[in-house]
Amino acid sequence: MKLEQEVRFDRFRLDPVSGKLWLGSEPIALTPKAFALLSYLVHEAGRLVTKEELLRTVWSDALVSDAALVVCIGEIRKALQDRPREPHFIETVHRRGYRFIAGIETAEASLADTSSLADTSGSTDAAPARQPFLRSDKPSHRPKRQRSRRGERQVVFVTGEVGVGETALVHALMPPVAADE
């Protein structure tokens, strides 16, 4: 699998067309293998990608040890200013692999319609609050929605400080799942 479109996460932009990682308007130097590895992890965001899968996919043209993978992960973490013990982008799953944990936004991301949000102001004649929330139409997210439609249970954690909109987010994201039926 290959990343085919520009992806944004945090303050970064990963552009597969130019083969560059950008921080704002500044390109960040990555070796071709590190760029390929980051692209693969971003493409599989949220999923544990095993060391074996990464070696087989990113280094399909060469026989290398885990050390090559560790060096590339280190290069990516340095470029992203990510810390292994407190990761914001790449989580290490000890002896198994890696997981890209940052939220991503693709060019296809669209705003979810939030017209169903309840008005929490207490006024009965005010229009419902409309708050935009980002939603990903990434192909790898479709199976999760399909499992939901089949009635398979899934666990989702939404956390935040009081009043930041956790309940509103859940309400805003539920209609797109129901609309897929």
Short mmCIF file of C-alpha atoms in Angstrom, two decimals:
data_model
loop_
_atom_site.label_atom_id
_atom_site.label_comp_id
_atom_site.label_asym_id
_atom_site.label_seq_id
_atom_site.Cartn_x
_atom_site.Cartn_y
_atom_site.Cartn_z
CA MET A 1 0.00 0.00 0.00
CA LYS A 2 1.16 3.47 -0.81
CA LEU A 3 0.25 6.95 0.28
CA GLU A 4 -1.20 8.64 -2.81
CA GLN A 5 -2.27 12.05 -1.59
CA GLU A 6 -1.03 14.79 0.67
CA VAL A 7 -1.68 14.21 4.36
CA ARG A 8 -1.54 16.74 7.20
CA PHE A 9 -0.90 15.94 10.83
CA ASP A 10 -0.22 18.39 13.61
CA ARG A 11 1.94 21.13 11.99
CA PHE A 12 3.34 18.77 9.33
CA ARG A 13 2.44 18.01 5.74
CA LEU A 14 3.52 14.79 4.02
CA ASP A 15 3.53 15.17 0.25
CA PRO A 16 4.02 11.93 -1.73
CA VAL A 17 4.19 13.81 -5.04
CA SER A 18 7.25 15.84 -4.07
CA GLY A 19 8.50 13.11 -1.72
CA LYS A 20 8.92 15.65 1.06
CA LEU A 21 7.87 16.26 4.62
CA TRP A 22 7.02 19.89 5.31
CA LEU A 23 6.80 21.91 8.52
CA GLY A 24 4.82 24.91 7.36
CA SER A 25 6.67 26.17 4.28
CA GLU A 26 9.99 24.57 5.31
CA PRO A 27 10.96 21.16 3.89
CA ILE A 28 12.36 18.66 6.38
CA ALA A 29 15.11 16.43 5.06
CA LEU A 30 14.42 12.69 5.20
CA THR A 31 16.24 9.88 3.44
CA PRO A 32 14.13 8.07 0.82
CA LYS A 33 13.70 5.01 3.07
CA ALA A 34 12.69 7.14 6.06
CA PHE A 35 10.15 8.97 3.86
CA ALA A 36 8.80 5.65 2.57
CA LEU A 37 8.56 4.30 6.13
CA LEU A 38 6.76 7.41 7.42
CA SER A 39 4.39 7.32 4.42
CA TYR A 40 3.54 3.69 5.12
CA LEU A 41 2.94 4.30 8.82
CA VAL A 42 0.76 7.34 8.06
CA HIS A 43 -1.20 5.33 5.47
CA GLU A 44 -1.84 2.70 8.16
CA ALA A 45 -2.50 5.28 10.91
CA GLY A 46 -3.90 3.82 14.09
CA ARG A 47 -2.99 0.25 13.18
CA LEU A 48 -0.10 -1.68 14.70
CA VAL A 49 2.30 -2.37 11.83
CA THR A 50 4.65 -5.21 12.66
CA LYS A 51 8.39 -5.02 12.15
CA GLU A 52 8.16 -7.90 9.69
CA GLU A 53 5.54 -6.08 7.60
CA LEU A 54 7.63 -2.90 7.53
CA LEU A 55 10.79 -4.76 6.54
CA ARG A 56 8.92 -6.70 3.85
CA THR A 57 7.17 -3.61 2.47
CA VAL A 58 9.62 -0.74 2.80
CA TRP A 59 12.75 -2.82 2.19
CA SER A 60 11.27 -5.14 -0.43
CA ASP A 61 14.37 -4.63 -2.58
CA ALA A 62 16.95 -5.57 0.07
CA LEU A 63 17.61 -7.96 2.91
CA VAL A 64 18.14 -5.91 6.07
CA SER A 65 17.96 -6.44 9.82
CA ASP A 66 15.80 -4.73 12.44
CA ALA A 67 18.66 -2.25 12.89
CA ALA A 68 17.80 -0.54 9.59
CA LEU A 69 14.24 -0.10 10.78
CA VAL A 70 15.36 1.30 14.15
CA VAL A 71 17.68 3.79 12.43
CA CYS A 72 14.89 5.01 10.12
CA ILE A 73 12.43 5.32 13.00
CA GLY A 74 15.05 7.38 14.84
CA GLU A 75 15.50 9.64 11.82
CA ILE A 76 11.74 10.16 11.55
CA ARG A 77 11.41 10.89 15.27
CA LYS A 78 14.23 13.43 15.06
CA ALA A 79 12.55 15.15 12.10
CA LEU A 80 9.19 15.23 13.90
CA GLN A 81 10.79 16.09 17.27
CA ASP A 82 8.98 13.07 18.70
CA ARG A 83 10.11 11.28 21.85
CA PRO A 84 9.84 7.49 22.17
CA ARG A 85 8.81 7.65 25.85
CA GLU A 86 6.18 10.35 25.25
CA PRO A 87 5.19 9.86 21.60
CA HIS A 88 2.92 12.24 19.74
CA PHE A 89 3.37 10.63 16.33
CA ILE A 90 4.98 7.17 16.40
CA GLU A 91 4.27 4.73 19.19
CA THR A 92 6.58 1.76 19.73
CA VAL A 93 4.85 -1.49 20.62
CA HIS A 94 7.70 -3.35 22.29
CA ARG A 95 9.01 -6.30 20.25
CA ARG A 96 6.09 -6.09 17.84
CA GLY A 97 6.17 -2.96 15.74
CA TYR A 98 5.03 0.64 15.44
CA ARG A 99 1.80 2.61 15.27
CA PHE A 100 1.23 6.11 13.87
CA ILE A 101 -0.94 7.74 16.55
CA ALA A 102 -1.41 11.36 15.44
CA GLY A 103 -4.67 12.46 13.90
CA ILE A 104 -4.43 12.93 10.15
CA GLU A 105 -6.31 14.99 7.64
CA THR A 106 -6.31 14.15 3.95
CA ALA A 107 -7.26 16.33 1.03
CA GLU A 108 -10.53 14.35 0.94
CA ALA A 109 -11.38 15.19 4.56
CA SER A 110 -14.70 16.93 4.71
CA LEU A 111 -16.67 18.77 7.31
CA ALA A 112 -19.36 16.69 8.92
CA ASP A 113 -22.83 18.19 9.01
CA THR A 114 -23.61 19.07 12.61
CA SER A 115 -27.13 20.35 12.14
CA SER A 116 -28.38 17.66 14.52
CA LEU A 117 -26.45 19.10 17.47
CA ALA A 118 -28.69 20.13 20.32
CA ASP A 119 -28.74 23.73 21.50
CA THR A 120 -27.22 23.81 24.97
CA SER A 121 -27.94 27.50 25.65
CA GLY A 122 -31.31 26.80 27.25
CA SER A 123 -33.14 29.06 24.81
CA THR A 124 -36.01 27.43 22.93
CA ASP A 125 -36.08 29.87 20.01
CA ALA A 126 -32.37 29.86 19.17
CA ALA A 127 -31.09 27.92 16.16
CA PRO A 128 -29.13 24.75 16.95
CA ALA A 129 -25.43 25.30 17.43
CA ARG A 130 -23.35 24.41 14.37
CA GLN A 131 -19.78 23.46 15.01
CA PRO A 132 -17.59 22.02 12.24
CA PHE A 133 -15.76 18.76 12.96
CA LEU A 134 -13.27 17.11 10.64
CA ARG A 135 -14.13 13.67 9.36
CA SER A 136 -11.89 11.38 7.36
CA ASP A 137 -13.15 9.54 4.30
CA LYS A 138 -9.94 7.52 4.23
CA PRO A 139 -10.54 4.10 2.63
CA SER A 140 -9.03 2.29 5.63
CA HIS A 141 -11.76 3.78 7.87
CA ARG A 142 -14.62 2.32 5.79
CA PRO A 143 -14.32 -1.23 7.22
CA LYS A 144 -14.82 0.20 10.71
CA ARG A 145 -18.09 1.83 9.62
CA GLN A 146 -19.15 -1.40 7.89
CA ARG A 147 -18.52 -3.38 11.09
CA SER A 148 -20.66 -0.86 12.97
CA ARG A 149 -23.51 -1.26 10.49
CA ARG A 150 -23.36 -5.05 10.90
CA GLY A 151 -23.84 -4.52 14.62
CA GLU A 152 -20.31 -5.48 15.62
CA ARG A 153 -19.30 -3.61 18.72
CA GLN A 154 -16.31 -1.32 18.71
CA VAL A 155 -14.81 0.78 21.44
CA VAL A 156 -14.03 4.45 20.91
CA PHE A 157 -12.63 6.72 23.59
CA VAL A 158 -13.33 10.44 23.42
CA THR A 159 -11.65 12.42 26.15
CA GLY A 160 -11.03 16.04 26.99
CA GLU A 161 -11.42 18.70 29.60
CA VAL A 162 -14.90 19.67 30.71
CA GLY A 163 -16.67 21.83 28.15
CA VAL A 164 -14.43 21.24 25.13
CA GLY A 165 -17.16 19.40 23.21
CA GLU A 166 -16.69 15.64 23.61
CA THR A 167 -20.44 14.96 23.53
CA ALA A 168 -20.94 17.30 20.58
CA LEU A 169 -18.19 15.48 18.70
CA VAL A 170 -19.81 12.10 19.29
CA HIS A 171 -23.20 13.43 18.14
CA ALA A 172 -21.63 15.03 15.07
CA LEU A 173 -19.83 11.88 13.99
CA MET A 174 -22.68 9.43 14.52
CA PRO A 175 -24.97 10.61 11.65
CA PRO A 176 -22.37 9.80 8.95
CA VAL A 177 -22.21 6.21 10.23
CA ALA A 178 -26.00 5.88 10.25
CA ALA A 179 -26.25 7.54 6.82
CA ASP A 180 -24.05 4.84 5.25
CA GLU A 181 -26.80 2.23 5.79
#
